[in-house]
Tab-separated table of C-alpha atoms and ligand atoms in Angstrom:
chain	number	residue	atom	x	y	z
A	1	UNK	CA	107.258	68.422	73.587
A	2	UNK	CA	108.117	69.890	70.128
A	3	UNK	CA	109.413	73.658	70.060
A	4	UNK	CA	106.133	74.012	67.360
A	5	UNK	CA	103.957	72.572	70.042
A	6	UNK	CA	105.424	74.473	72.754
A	7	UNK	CA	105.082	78.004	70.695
A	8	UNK	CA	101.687	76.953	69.855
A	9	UNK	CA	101.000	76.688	73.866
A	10	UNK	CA	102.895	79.755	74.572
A	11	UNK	CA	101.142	81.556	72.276
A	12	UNK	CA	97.152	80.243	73.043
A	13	UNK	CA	98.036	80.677	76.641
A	14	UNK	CA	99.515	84.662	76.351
A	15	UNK	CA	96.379	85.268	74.313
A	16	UNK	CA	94.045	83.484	76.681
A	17	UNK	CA	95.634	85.509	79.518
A	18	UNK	CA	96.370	88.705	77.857
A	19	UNK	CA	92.331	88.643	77.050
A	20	UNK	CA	91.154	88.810	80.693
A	21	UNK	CA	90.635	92.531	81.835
A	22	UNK	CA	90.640	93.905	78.339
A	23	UNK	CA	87.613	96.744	78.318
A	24	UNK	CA	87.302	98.866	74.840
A	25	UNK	CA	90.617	97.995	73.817
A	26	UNK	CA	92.215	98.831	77.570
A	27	UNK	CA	93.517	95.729	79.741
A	28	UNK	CA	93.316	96.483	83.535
A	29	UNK	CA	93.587	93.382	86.059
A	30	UNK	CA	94.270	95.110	89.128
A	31	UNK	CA	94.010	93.829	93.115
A	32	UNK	CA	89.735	92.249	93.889
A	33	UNK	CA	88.071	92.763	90.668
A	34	UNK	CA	86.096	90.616	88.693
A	35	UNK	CA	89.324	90.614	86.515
A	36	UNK	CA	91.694	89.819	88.768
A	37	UNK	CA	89.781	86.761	89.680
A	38	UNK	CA	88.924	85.902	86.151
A	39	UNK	CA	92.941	86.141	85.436
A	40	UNK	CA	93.202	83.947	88.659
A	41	UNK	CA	90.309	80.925	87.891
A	42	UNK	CA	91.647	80.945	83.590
A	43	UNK	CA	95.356	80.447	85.172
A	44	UNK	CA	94.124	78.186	87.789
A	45	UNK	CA	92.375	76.030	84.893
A	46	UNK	CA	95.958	75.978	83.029
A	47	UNK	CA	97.696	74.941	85.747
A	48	UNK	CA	94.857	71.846	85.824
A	49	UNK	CA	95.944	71.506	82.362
A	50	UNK	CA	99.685	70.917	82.159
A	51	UNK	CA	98.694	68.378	85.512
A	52	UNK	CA	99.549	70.108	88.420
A	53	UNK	CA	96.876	70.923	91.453
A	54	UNK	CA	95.328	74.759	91.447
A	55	UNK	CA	95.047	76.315	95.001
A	56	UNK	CA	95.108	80.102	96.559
A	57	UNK	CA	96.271	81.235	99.779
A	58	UNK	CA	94.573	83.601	102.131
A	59	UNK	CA	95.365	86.954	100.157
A	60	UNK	CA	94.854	85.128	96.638
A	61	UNK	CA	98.045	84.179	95.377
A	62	UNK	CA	97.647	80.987	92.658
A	63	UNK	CA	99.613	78.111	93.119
A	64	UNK	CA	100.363	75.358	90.700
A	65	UNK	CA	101.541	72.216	93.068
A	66	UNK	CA	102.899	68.867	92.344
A	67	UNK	CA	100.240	66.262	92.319
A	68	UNK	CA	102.095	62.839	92.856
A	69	UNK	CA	102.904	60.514	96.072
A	70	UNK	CA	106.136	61.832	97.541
A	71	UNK	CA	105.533	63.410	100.467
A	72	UNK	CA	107.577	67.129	100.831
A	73	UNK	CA	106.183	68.123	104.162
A	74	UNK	CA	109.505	68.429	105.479
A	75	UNK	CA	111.064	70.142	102.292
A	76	UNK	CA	111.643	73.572	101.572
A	77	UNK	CA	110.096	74.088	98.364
A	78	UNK	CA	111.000	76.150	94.938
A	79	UNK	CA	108.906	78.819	93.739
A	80	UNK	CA	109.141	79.691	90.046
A	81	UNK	CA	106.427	82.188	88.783
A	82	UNK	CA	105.641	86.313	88.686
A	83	UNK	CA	103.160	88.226	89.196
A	84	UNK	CA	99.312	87.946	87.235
A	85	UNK	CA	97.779	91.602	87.581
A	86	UNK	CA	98.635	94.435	85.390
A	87	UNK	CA	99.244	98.076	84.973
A	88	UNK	CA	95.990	100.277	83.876
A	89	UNK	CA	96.139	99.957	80.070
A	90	UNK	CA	98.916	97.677	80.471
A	91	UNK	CA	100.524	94.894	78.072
A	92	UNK	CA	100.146	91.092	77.798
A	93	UNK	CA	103.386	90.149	78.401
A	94	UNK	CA	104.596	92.054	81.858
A	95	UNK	CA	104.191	89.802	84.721
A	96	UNK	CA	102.162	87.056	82.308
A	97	UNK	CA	105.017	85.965	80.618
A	98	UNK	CA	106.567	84.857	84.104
A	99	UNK	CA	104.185	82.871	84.677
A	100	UNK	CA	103.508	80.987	81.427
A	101	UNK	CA	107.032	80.716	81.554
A	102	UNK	CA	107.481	78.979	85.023
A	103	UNK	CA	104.258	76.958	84.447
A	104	UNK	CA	105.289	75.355	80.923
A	105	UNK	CA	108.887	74.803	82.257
A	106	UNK	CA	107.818	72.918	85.444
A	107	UNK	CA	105.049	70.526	83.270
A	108	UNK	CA	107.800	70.381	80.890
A	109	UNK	CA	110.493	69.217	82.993
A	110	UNK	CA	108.477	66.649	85.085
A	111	UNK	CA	107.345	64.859	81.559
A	112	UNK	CA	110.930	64.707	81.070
A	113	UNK	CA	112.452	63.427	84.292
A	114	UNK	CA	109.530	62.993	86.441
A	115	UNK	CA	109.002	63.884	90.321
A	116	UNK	CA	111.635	66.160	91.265
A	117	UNK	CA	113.401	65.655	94.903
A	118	UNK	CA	113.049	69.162	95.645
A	119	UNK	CA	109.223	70.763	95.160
A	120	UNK	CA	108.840	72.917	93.108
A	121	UNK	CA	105.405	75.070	93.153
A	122	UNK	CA	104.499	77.471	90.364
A	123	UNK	CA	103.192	81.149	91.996
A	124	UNK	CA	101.287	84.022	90.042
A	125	UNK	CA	101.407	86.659	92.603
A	126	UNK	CA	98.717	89.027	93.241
A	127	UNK	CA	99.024	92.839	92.886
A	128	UNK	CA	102.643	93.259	91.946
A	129	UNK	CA	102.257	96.742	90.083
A	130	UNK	CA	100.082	98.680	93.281
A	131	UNK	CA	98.334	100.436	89.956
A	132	UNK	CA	94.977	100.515	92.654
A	133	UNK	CA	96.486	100.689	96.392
A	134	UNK	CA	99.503	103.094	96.619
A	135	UNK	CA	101.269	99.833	98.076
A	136	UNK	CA	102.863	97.458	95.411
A	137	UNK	CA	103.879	93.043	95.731
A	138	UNK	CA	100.973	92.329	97.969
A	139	UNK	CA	101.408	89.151	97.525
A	140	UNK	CA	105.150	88.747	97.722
A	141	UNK	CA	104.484	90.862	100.925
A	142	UNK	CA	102.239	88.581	102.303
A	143	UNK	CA	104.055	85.470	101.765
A	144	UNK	CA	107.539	87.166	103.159
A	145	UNK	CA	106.642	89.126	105.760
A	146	UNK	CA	103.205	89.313	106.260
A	147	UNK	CA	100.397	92.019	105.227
A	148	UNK	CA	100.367	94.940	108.363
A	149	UNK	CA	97.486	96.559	109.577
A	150	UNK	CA	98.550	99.928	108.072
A	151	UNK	CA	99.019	98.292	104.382
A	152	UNK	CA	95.401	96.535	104.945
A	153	UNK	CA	94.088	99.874	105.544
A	154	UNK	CA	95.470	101.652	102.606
A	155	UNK	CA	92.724	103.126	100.470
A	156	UNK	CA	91.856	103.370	96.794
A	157	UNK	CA	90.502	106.266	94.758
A	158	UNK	CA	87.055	105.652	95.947
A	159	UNK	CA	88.307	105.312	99.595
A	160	UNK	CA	87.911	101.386	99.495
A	161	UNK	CA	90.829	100.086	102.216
A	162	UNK	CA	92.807	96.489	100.729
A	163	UNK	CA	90.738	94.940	103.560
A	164	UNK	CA	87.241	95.913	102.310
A	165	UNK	CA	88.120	94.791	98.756
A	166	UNK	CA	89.268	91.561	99.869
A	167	UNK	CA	86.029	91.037	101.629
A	168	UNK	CA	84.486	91.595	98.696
A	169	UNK	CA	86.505	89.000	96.500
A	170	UNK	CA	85.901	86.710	99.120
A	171	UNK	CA	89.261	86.571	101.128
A	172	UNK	CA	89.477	86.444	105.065
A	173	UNK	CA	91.751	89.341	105.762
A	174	UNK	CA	91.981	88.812	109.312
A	175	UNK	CA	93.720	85.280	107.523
A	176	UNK	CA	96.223	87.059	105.519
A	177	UNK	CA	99.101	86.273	107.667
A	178	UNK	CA	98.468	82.380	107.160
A	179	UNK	CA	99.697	83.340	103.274
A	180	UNK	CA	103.592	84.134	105.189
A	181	UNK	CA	105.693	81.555	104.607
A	182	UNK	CA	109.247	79.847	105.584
A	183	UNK	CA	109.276	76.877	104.215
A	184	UNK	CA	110.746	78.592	100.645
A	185	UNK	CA	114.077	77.033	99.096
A	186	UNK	CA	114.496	79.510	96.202
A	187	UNK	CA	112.201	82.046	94.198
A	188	UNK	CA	112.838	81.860	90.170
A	189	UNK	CA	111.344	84.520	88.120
A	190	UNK	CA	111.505	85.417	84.353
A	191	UNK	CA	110.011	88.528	83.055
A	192	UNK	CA	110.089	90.570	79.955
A	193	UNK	CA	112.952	93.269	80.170
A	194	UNK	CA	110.941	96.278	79.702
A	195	UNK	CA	113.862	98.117	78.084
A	196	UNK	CA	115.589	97.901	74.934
A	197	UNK	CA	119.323	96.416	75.973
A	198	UNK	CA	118.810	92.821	75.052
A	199	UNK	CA	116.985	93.852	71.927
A	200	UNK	CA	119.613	96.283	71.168
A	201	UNK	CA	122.745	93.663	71.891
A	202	UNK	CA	121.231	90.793	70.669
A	203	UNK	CA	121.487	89.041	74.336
A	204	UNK	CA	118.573	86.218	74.550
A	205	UNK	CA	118.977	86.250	78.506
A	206	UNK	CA	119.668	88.706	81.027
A	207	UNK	CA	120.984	87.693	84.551
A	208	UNK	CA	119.965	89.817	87.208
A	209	UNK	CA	122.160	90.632	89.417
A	210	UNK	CA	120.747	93.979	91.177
A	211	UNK	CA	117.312	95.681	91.161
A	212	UNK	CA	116.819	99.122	92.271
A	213	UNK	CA	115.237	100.860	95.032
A	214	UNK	CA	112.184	102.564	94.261
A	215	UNK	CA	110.521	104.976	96.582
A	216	UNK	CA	107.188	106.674	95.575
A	217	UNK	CA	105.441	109.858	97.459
A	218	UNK	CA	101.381	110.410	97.589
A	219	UNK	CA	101.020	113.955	97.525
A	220	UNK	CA	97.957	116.100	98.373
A	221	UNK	CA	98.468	120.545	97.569
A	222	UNK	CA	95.935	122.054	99.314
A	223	UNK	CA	94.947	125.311	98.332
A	224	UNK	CA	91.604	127.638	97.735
A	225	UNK	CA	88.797	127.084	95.254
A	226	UNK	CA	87.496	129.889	94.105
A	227	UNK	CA	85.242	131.389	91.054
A	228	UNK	CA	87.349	130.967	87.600
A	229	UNK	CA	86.120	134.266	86.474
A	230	UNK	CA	85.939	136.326	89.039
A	231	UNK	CA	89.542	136.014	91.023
A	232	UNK	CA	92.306	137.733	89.748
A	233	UNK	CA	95.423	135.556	89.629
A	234	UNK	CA	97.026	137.431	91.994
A	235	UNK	CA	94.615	136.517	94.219
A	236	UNK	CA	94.266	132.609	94.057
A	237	UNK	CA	95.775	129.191	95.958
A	238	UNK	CA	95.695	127.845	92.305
A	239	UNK	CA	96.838	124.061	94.482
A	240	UNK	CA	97.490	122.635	90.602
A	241	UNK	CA	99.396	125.235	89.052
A	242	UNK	CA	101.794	124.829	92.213
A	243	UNK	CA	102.033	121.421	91.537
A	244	UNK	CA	102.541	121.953	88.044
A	245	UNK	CA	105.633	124.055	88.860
A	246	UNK	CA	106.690	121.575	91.241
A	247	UNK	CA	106.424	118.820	88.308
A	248	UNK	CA	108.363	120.893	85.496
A	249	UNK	CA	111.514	121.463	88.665
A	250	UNK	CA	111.080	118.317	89.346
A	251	UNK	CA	114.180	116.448	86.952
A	252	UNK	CA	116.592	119.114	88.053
A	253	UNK	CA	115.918	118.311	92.084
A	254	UNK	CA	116.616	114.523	91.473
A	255	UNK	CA	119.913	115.263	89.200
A	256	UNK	CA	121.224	117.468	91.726
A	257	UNK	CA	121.469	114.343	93.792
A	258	UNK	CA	121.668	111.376	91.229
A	259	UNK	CA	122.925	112.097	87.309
A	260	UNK	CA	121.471	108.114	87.287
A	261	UNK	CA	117.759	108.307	88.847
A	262	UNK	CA	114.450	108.462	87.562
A	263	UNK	CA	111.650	110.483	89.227
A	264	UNK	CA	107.896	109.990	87.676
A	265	UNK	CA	104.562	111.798	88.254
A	266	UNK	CA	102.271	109.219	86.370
A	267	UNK	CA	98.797	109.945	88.855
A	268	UNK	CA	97.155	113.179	89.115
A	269	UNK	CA	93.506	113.969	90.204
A	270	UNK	CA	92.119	117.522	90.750
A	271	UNK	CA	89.435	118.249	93.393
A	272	UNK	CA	86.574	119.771	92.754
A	273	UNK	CA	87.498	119.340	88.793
A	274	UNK	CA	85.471	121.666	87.255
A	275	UNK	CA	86.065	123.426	84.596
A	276	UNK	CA	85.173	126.997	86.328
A	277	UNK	CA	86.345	126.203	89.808
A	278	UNK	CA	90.111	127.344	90.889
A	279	UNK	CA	91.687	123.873	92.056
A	280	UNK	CA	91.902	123.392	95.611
A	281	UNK	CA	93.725	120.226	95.911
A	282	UNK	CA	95.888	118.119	93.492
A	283	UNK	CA	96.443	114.839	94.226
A	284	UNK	CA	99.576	113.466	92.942
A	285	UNK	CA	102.310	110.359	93.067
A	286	UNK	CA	106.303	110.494	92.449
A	287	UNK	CA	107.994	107.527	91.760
A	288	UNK	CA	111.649	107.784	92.221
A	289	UNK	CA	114.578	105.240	91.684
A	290	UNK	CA	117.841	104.342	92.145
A	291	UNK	CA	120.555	102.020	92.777
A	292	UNK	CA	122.049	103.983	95.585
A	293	UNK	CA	120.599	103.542	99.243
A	294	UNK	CA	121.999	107.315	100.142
A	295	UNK	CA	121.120	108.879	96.934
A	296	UNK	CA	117.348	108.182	97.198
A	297	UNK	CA	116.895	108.933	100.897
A	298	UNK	CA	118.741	112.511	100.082
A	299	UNK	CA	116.465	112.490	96.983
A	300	UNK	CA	113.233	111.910	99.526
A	301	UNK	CA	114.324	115.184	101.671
A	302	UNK	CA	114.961	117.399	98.843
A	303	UNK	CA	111.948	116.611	97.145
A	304	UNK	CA	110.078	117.217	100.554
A	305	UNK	CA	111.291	120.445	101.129
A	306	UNK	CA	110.891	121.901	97.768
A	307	UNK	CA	107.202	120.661	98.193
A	308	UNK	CA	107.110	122.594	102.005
A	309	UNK	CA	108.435	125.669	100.054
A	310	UNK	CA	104.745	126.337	99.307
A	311	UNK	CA	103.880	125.989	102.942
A	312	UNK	CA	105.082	129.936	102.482
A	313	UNK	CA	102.550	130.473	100.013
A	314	UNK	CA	99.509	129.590	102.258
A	315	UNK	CA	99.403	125.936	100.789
A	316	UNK	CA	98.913	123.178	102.866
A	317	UNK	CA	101.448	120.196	101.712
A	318	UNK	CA	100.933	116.832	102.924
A	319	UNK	CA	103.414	114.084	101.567
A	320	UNK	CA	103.188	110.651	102.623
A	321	UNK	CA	106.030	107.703	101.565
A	322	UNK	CA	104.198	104.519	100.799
A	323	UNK	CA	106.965	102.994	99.203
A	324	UNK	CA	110.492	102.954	100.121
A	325	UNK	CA	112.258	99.446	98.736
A	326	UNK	CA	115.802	99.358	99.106
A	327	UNK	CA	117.985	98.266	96.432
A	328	UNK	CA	118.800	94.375	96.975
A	329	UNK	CA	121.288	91.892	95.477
A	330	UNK	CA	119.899	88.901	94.267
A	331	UNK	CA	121.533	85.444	95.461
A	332	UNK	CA	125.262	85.039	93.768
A	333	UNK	CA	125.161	81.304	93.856
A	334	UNK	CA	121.717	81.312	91.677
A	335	UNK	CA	123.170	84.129	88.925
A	336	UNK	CA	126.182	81.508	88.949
A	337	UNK	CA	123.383	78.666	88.473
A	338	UNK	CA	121.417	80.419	85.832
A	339	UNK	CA	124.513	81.447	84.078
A	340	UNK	CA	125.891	77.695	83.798
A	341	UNK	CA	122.690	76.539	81.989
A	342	UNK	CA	122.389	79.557	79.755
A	343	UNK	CA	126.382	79.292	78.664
A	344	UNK	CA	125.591	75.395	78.296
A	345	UNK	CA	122.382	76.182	75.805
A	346	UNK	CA	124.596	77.993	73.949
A	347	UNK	CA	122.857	80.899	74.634
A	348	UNK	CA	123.905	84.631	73.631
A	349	UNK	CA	123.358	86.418	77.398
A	350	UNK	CA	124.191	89.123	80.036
A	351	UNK	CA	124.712	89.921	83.459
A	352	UNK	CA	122.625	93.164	84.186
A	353	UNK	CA	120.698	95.112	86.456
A	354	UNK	CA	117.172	96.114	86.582
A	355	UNK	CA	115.558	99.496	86.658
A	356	UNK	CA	111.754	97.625	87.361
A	357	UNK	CA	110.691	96.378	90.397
A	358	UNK	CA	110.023	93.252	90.738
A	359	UNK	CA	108.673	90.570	93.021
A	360	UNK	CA	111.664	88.650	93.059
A	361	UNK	CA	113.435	91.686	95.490
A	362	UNK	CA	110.858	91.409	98.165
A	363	UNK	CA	111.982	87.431	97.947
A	364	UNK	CA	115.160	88.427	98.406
A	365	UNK	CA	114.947	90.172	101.835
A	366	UNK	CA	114.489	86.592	103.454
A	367	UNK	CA	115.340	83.389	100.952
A	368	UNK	CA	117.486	83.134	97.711
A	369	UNK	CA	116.306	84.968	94.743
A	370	UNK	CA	116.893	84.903	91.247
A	371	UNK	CA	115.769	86.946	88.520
A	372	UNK	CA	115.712	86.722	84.869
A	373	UNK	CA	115.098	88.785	81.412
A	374	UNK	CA	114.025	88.086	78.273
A	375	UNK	CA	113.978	90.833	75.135
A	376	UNK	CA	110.634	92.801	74.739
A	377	UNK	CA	109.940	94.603	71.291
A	378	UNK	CA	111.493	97.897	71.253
A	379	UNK	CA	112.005	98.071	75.055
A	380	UNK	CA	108.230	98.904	75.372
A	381	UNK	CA	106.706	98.137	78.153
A	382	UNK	CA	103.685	99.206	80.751
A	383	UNK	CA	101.945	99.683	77.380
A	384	UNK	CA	99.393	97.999	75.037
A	385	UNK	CA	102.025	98.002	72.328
A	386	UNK	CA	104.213	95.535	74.954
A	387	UNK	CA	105.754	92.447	72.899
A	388	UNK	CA	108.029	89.777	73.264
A	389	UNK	CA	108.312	86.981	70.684
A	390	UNK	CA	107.147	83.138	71.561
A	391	UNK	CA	110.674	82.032	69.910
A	392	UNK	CA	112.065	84.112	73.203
A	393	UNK	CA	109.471	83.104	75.500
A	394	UNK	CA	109.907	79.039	74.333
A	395	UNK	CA	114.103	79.875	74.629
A	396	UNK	CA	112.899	81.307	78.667
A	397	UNK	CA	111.616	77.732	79.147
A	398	UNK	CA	113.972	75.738	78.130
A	399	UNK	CA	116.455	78.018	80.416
A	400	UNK	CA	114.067	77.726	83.653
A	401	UNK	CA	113.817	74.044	82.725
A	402	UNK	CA	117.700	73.455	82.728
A	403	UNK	CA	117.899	75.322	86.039
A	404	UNK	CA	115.128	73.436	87.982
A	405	UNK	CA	116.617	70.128	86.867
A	406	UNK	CA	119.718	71.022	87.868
A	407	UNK	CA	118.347	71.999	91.064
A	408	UNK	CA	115.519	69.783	91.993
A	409	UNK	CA	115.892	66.598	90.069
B	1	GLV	C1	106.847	97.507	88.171
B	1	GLV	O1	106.467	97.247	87.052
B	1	GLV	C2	107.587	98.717	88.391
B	1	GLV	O2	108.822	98.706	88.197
B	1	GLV	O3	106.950	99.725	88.676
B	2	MN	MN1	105.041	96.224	85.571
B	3	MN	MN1	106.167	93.094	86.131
């Protein structure tokens, strides 16, 4: 195909895609909605479109297979893709652009060279961003290690568990572990950078070579409510101004520990939440990261006990770690791999690590894993304002394209 063709595909499908979930100018596709499946059937119908065959598995992830008369069985297979859900008033490009990306490069390369010897299946994951459960990569979970009973039972803000909501979009879940699989070769996965670096340096590619661990806290200060007017502030378990005091000490208890982690309260809910009611609990997340294994565990105690501090104070504290990824390498033979075919395009590149989480590191704990970046506009991302050219997304192609030939044809 053309490059002008191929931008012209690259840029009907981000649109398409980046369309689904939008509500009064916010896009949210996150785990069982009605835009979650919309995202699913519109990719399902592009995948019919560049020729492949559109199937889920038990917890909903897409696949785009080959359709021809080789029979894999006995193969391992390739999986080149990302995830299809997005933050709350998220961008079109995080997650999406993976799997456009994978998607055009597989049709691409089979018009080219035809039926590869190795399979190769195109994957849009479900629920990579956990922006509705407090659990992130369902569906990288599910296909390497299985859903538990504990993540199935995980609840959302209006106390819906995983399993209830995937009743209600029509999944099995006492069928999720027939979504775990072995029979994986390699994971590929291309995704905007969500940072400025490449931008900045003028790199077209980044090769990932480690992605961080990322640990995040629910936390629940319980306190008092009382009358707004009437209780002196001496006198109050004010649950939210605790927390607020926690939040503002909050940078100085990680860089005690880490000069190079990030800690993030991005969730908050009040209970009652009334205007003239004392708060008596505040609900609250912390998303903390590293590259250091040590660093974030010590990080997890300190950040514990400064919250048990206001166990003194007549609070009750309850902290609960959903999250704890370790950092992870990705596979050193694929960076060499991905690196040949970007140095042989000519291509202006760099070997990096990333601060996101990403599907490709919950690959990574069982097969080989490989992980790539392309440049986003200004580094924004987990925004609306998210961008990344269809020059750079076309240039993402033609890179995944020279690495599954090399690998599969
Ligand atoms: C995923 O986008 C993450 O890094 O939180
Ligand atoms: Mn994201
Ligand atoms: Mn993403």
């Amino acid at each position: 195909m053309k490059n002008v063709e191929l931008m012209e595909k690259i840029e009907f499908y981000i649109n398409r895609l980046g369309q689904v979930g939008l509500k009064d100018g916010i896009r949210w596709r996150c785990a069982y909605t009605k835009e979650d499946k919309a995202a699913k059937e519109l990719f399902k119908s592009l995948i019919e479109n560049e020729g492949l065959l559109a199937s889920e598995d038990a917890v909903g992830n897409v696949y785009g297979k080959l359709k021809n008369s080789i029979d894999y069985t006995d193969v391992k297979k390739i999986l080149v893709g990302s995830h299809i859900d997005t933050v709350r008033d998220g961008g079109a490009y995080d997650g999406a652009a993976g799997i456009i990306i994978g998607l055009l490069a597989v049709s691409e390369t089979i018009k080219k060279f035809g039926a590869p010897k190795i399979p190769i299946e195109v994957i849009a994951l479900t629920e990579e961003e956990g922006s509705r459960y407090a659990m992130s990569y369902v569906g990288s979970r599910a296909i390497v290690n299985g859903l538990m009973e504990n993540e199935l039972n995980s609840v959302d803000e209006d106390g819906i568990s995983l399993k209830t909501a995937m009743l209600l979009a029509g999944y099995d879940p006492d069928n999720v572990m027939k979504a775990k699989r072995d029979d994986i070769h390699s994971y590929f996965e291309v995704h905007i950078e969500q940072g400025p670096v490449l931008e900045k340096t003028g790199n077209k590619i980044g090769i990932i070579e480690r992605i961080n661990g990322i640990f995040f806290i629910e936390v629940e200060i319980i306190g008092r409510e009382d009358h707004a007017g009437t209780t002196p502030m001496n006198m109050r378990l004010d649950s939210l101004s605790a927390a607020s005091k926690f939040m503002a000490k909050l940078p100085e208890v990680v860089a005690e520990i880490s000069n190079s982690a990030t800690a993030t309260v991005g969730k908050i809910r009040v209970e009652p939440g009334s205007s003239n009611v004392v708060p008596k609990k505040t609900i609250f997340t912390i998303d903390f990261r590293d590259m250091d294994v040590d660093k974030l565990t010590r990080m997890n105690e300190a950040i514990q006990l400064e919250l048990n501090q206001l166990k003194h104070q007549g609070f009750k504290v309850n902290c609960n770690l959903a999250t704890s990824e370790l950092p992870v390498d990705l596979n050193k033979e694929l960076i060499n791999l991905c690196e040949v075919v970007v140095k042989d395009l000519g291509l202006p590149y760099m070997r990096m690590n990333s601060g996101a989480g990403h599907d490709a590191q919950i690959f990574a704990e069982r097969f080989p894993a490989s992980l790539l970046f392309i440049p986003c506009k200004d580094g924004r991302s987990h925004s609306p304002v998210e961008f990344a050219s269809n020059e750079d997304i076309a240039i993402a192609v033609e890179v995944m394209s020279g690495i599954l030939k090399k690998l599969a044809w």
